[in-house]
GROMACS .gro file of C-alpha atoms in nm:
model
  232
    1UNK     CA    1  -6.502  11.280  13.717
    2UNK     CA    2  -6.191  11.304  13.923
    3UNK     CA    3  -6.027  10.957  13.863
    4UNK     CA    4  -5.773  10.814  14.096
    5UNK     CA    5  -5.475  10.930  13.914
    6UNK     CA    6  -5.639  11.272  13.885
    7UNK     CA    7  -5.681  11.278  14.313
    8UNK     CA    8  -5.293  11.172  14.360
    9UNK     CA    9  -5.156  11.495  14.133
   10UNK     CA   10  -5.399  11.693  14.283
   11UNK     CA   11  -5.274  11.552  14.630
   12UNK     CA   12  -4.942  11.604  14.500
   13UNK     CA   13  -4.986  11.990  14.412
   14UNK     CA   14  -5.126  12.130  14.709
   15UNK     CA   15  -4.800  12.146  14.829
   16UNK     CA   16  -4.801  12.470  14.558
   17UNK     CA   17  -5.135  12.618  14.715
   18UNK     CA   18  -5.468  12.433  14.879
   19UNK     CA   19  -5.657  12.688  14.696
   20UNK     CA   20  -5.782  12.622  14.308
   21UNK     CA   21  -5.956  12.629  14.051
   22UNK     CA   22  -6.009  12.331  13.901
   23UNK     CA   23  -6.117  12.348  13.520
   24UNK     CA   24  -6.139  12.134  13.220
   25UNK     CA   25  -5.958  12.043  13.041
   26UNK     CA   26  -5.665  12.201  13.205
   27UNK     CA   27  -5.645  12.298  13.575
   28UNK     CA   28  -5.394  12.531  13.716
   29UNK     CA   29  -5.265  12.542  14.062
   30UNK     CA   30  -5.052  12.864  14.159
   31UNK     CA   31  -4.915  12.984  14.480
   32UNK     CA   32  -4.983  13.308  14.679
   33UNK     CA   33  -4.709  13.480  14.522
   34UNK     CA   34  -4.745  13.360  14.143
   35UNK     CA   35  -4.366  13.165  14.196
   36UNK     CA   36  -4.483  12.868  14.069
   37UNK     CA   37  -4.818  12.705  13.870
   38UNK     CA   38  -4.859  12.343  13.809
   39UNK     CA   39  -5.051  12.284  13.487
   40UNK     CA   40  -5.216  11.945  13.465
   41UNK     CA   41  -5.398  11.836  13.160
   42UNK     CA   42  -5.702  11.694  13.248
   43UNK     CA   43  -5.798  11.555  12.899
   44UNK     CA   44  -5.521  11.356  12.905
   45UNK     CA   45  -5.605  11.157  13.203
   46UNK     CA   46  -5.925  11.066  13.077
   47UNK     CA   47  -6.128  11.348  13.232
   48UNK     CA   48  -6.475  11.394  13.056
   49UNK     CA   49  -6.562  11.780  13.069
   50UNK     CA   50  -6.733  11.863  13.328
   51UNK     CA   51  -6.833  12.183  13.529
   52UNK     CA   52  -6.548  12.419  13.636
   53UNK     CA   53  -6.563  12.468  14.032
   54UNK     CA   54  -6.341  12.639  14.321
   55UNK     CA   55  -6.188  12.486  14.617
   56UNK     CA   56  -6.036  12.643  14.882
   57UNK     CA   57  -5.906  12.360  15.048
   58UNK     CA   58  -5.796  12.063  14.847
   59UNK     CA   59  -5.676  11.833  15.092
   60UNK     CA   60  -6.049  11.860  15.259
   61UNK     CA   61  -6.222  11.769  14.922
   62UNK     CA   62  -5.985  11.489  14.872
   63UNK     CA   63  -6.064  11.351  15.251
   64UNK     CA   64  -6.377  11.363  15.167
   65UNK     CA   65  -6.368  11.198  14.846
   66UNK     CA   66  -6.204  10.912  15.068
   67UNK     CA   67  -6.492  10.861  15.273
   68UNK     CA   68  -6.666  10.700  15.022
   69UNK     CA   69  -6.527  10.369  14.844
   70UNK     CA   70  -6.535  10.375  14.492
   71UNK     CA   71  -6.693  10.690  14.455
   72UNK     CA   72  -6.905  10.810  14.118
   73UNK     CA   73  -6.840  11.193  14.120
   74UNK     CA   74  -7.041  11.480  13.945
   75UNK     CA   75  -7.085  11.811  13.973
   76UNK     CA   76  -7.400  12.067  13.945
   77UNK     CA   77  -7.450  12.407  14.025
   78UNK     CA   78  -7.110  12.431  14.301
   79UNK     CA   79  -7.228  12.142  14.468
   80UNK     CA   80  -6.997  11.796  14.454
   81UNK     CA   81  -7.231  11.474  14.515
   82UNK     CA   82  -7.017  11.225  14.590
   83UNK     CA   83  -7.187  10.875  14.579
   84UNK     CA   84  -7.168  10.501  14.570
   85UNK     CA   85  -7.468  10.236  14.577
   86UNK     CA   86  -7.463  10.301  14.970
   87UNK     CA   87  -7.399  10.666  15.055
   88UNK     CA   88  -7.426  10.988  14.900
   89UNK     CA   89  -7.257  11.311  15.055
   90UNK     CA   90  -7.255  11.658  14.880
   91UNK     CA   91  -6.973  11.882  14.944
   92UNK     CA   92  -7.017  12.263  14.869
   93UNK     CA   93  -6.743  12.421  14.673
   94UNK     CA   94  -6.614  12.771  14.649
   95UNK     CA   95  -6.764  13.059  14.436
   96UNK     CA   96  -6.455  13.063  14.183
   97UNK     CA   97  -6.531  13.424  14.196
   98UNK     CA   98  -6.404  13.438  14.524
   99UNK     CA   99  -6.033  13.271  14.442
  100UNK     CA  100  -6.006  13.397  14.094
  101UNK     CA  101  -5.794  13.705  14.130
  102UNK     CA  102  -5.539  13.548  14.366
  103UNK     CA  103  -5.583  13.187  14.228
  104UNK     CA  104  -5.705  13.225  13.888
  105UNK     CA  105  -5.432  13.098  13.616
  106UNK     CA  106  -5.362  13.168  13.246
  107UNK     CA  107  -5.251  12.889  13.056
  108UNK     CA  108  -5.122  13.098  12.735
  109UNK     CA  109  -4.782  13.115  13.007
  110UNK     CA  110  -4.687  12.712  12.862
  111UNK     CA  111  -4.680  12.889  12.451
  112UNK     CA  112  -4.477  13.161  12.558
  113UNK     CA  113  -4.253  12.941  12.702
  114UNK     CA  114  -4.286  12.758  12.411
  115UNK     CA  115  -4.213  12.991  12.168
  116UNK     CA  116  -3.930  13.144  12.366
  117UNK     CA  117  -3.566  13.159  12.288
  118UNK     CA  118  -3.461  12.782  12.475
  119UNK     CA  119  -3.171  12.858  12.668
  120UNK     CA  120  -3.131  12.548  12.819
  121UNK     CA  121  -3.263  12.184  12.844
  122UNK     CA  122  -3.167  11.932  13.070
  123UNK     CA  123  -3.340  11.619  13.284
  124UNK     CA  124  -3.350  11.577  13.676
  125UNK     CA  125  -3.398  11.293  13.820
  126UNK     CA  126  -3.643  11.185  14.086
  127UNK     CA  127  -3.320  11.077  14.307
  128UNK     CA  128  -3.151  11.405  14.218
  129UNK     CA  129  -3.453  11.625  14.272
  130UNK     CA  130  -3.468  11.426  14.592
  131UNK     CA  131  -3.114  11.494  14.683
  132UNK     CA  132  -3.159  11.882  14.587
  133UNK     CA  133  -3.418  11.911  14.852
  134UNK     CA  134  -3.209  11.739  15.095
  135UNK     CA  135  -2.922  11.918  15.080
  136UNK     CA  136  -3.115  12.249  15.111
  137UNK     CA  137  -3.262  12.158  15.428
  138UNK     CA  138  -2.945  12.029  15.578
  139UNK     CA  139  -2.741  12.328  15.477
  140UNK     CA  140  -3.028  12.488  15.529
  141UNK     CA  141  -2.986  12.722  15.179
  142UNK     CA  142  -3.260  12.937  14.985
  143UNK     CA  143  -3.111  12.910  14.641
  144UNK     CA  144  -3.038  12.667  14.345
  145UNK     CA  145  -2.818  12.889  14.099
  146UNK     CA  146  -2.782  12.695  13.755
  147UNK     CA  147  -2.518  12.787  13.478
  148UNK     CA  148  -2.304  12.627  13.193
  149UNK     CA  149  -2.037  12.445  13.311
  150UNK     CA  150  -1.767  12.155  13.237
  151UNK     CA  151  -1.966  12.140  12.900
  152UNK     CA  152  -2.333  12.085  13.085
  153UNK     CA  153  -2.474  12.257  13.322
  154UNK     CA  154  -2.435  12.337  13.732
  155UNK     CA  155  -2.661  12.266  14.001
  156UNK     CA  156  -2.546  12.476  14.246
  157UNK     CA  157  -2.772  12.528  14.626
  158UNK     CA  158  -2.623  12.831  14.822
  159UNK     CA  159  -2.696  13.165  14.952
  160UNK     CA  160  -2.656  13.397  14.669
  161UNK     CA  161  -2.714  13.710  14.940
  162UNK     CA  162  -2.400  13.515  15.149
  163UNK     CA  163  -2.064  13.584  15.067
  164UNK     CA  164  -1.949  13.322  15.266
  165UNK     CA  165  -2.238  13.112  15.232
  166UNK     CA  166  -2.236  12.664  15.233
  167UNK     CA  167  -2.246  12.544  14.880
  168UNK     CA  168  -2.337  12.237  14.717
  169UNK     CA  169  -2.269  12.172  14.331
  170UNK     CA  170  -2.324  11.905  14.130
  171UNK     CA  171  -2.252  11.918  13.715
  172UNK     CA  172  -2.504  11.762  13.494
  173UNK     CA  173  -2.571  11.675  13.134
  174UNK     CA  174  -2.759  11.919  12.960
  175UNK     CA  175  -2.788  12.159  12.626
  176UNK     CA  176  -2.713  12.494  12.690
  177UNK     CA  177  -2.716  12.757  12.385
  178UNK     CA  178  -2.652  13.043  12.640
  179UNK     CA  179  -2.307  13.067  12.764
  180UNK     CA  180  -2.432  13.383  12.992
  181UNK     CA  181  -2.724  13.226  13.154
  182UNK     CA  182  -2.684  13.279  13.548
  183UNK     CA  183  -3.015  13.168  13.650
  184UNK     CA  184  -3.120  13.154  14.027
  185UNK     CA  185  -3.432  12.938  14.171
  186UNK     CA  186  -3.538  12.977  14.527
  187UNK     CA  187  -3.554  12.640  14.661
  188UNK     CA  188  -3.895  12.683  14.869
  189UNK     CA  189  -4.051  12.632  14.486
  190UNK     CA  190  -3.823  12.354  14.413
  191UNK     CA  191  -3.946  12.209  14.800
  192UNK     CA  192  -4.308  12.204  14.625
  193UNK     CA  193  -4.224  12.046  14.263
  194UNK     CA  194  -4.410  11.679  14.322
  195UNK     CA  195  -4.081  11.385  14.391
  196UNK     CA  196  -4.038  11.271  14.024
  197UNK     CA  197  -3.823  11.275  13.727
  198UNK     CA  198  -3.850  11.581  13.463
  199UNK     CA  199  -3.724  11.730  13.214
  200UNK     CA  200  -3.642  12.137  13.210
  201UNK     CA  201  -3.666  12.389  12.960
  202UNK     CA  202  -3.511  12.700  13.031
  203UNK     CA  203  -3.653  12.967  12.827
  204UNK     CA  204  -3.556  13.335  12.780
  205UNK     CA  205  -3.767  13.634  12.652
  206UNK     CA  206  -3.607  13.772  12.318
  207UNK     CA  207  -3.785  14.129  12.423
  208UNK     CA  208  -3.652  14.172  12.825
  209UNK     CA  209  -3.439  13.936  12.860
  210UNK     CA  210  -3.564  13.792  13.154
  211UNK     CA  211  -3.544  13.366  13.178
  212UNK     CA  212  -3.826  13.151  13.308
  213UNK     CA  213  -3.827  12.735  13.357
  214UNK     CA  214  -4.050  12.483  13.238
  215UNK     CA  215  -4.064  12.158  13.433
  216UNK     CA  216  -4.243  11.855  13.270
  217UNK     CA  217  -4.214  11.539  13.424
  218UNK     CA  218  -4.126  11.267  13.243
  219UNK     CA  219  -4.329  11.011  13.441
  220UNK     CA  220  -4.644  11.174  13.367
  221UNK     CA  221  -4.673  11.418  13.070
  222UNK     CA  222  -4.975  11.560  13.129
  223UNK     CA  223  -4.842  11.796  13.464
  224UNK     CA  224  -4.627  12.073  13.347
  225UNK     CA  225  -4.437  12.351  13.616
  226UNK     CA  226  -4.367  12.664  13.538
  227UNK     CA  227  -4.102  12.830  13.804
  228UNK     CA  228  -4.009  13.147  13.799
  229UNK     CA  229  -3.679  13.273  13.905
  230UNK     CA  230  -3.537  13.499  14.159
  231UNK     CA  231  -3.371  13.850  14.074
  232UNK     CA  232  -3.088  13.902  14.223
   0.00000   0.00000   0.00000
């Protein structure tokens, strides 16, 4: 339970929230504010099923994990035993009762997506994603505004509330069937998408309207990110 590769995402993710619920075979990680879930597929990185349980503070569980090498993991009744030939330590875990209404996540979000009109596709970069996140804190901007342009697409970080805001654009490759889509991102969720490559779907909602992004990294499959976007 909990293999390696399963601790680094989960490492990587609490930049979203330190709160979860962690469920197989697919946890969800959320913010406060519902901006931005992290789906990761547990299956797929060779999880056996195993008891759901809450945490309130991921990092903490992880330390802990540390503190023993090569640790055999299970989980019974809330309570973590974490144990090698040597040591055993049990760590208590939250009531997911507690976290559920803030924290709890509903993973029928990825098939609406899915089934969605696709606006937009396009890949980023781990060095570009890098790059967007630099430039935001140097300029020191709150939004990444993307649009058809130049036949791709524009990656553009300003200050849509600014009239005379800093700006930073860079034109990409990408498939775009909308030629109206204006969408805008606050960067604080694009500060907490895991460094990486992915690729983004840009979907919009045949009914309101309304546009919503997909980000699945290309490194690792199994992690999904759904960020919403700002109205403006």
């Amino acid at each position: 339970m909990l293999n390696k590769q399963t601790q680094k995402i989960l490492s990587d993710l609490s930049t979203i929230s330190t709160t979860a619920i962690i469920s197989h075979p697919i946890t969800g990680i959320q913010d406060i504010d519902r901006s931005i879930v992290a789906f990761i597929n547990l299956e797929e990185l060779g999880e056996d099923s195993f008891e759901d349980f809450g945490l309130m503070n991921i990092s903490e569980f992880l330390n802990v994990i540390s503190l023993v090498d090569n640790a055999d993991i299970t989980m019974n009744n809330k309570i973590a035993t974490i144990k090698n030939a040597s040591n055993t330590t049990k760590y208590y875990t939250t009531d997911i009762s507690i976290i559920e209404e803030a924290y709890g996540t509903k993973v029928a979000i990825l098939d609406n997506i899915n089934n969605a009109i696709e606006a937009a596709t396009f890949d980023i970069t781990a060095e570009m994603l890098d790059k967007l996140k630099k430039t935001m804190s140097i300029l020191k901007l709150s939004d990444l505004v993307i649009k058809p342009e130049d036949g791709g697409l524009s990656l553009n970080i300003t200050d849509t509330l600014t009239s005379d805001s800093n700006t930073s654009k860079t034109i990409i490759m990408g498939d775009c069937h909308d030629e109206d889509m204006n969408i805008v991102i606050d960067m604080n969720n694009i500060k907490k998408i895991p460094s990486g490559s992915y690729s983004v779907r840009v979907a919009k909602n045949p009914k309101s309207g309304s546009y919503i992004t997909k980000w699945t990294s290309i490194d690792l499959p199994s992690l999904q990110i759904v960020v919403s976007l700002v109205a403006r």
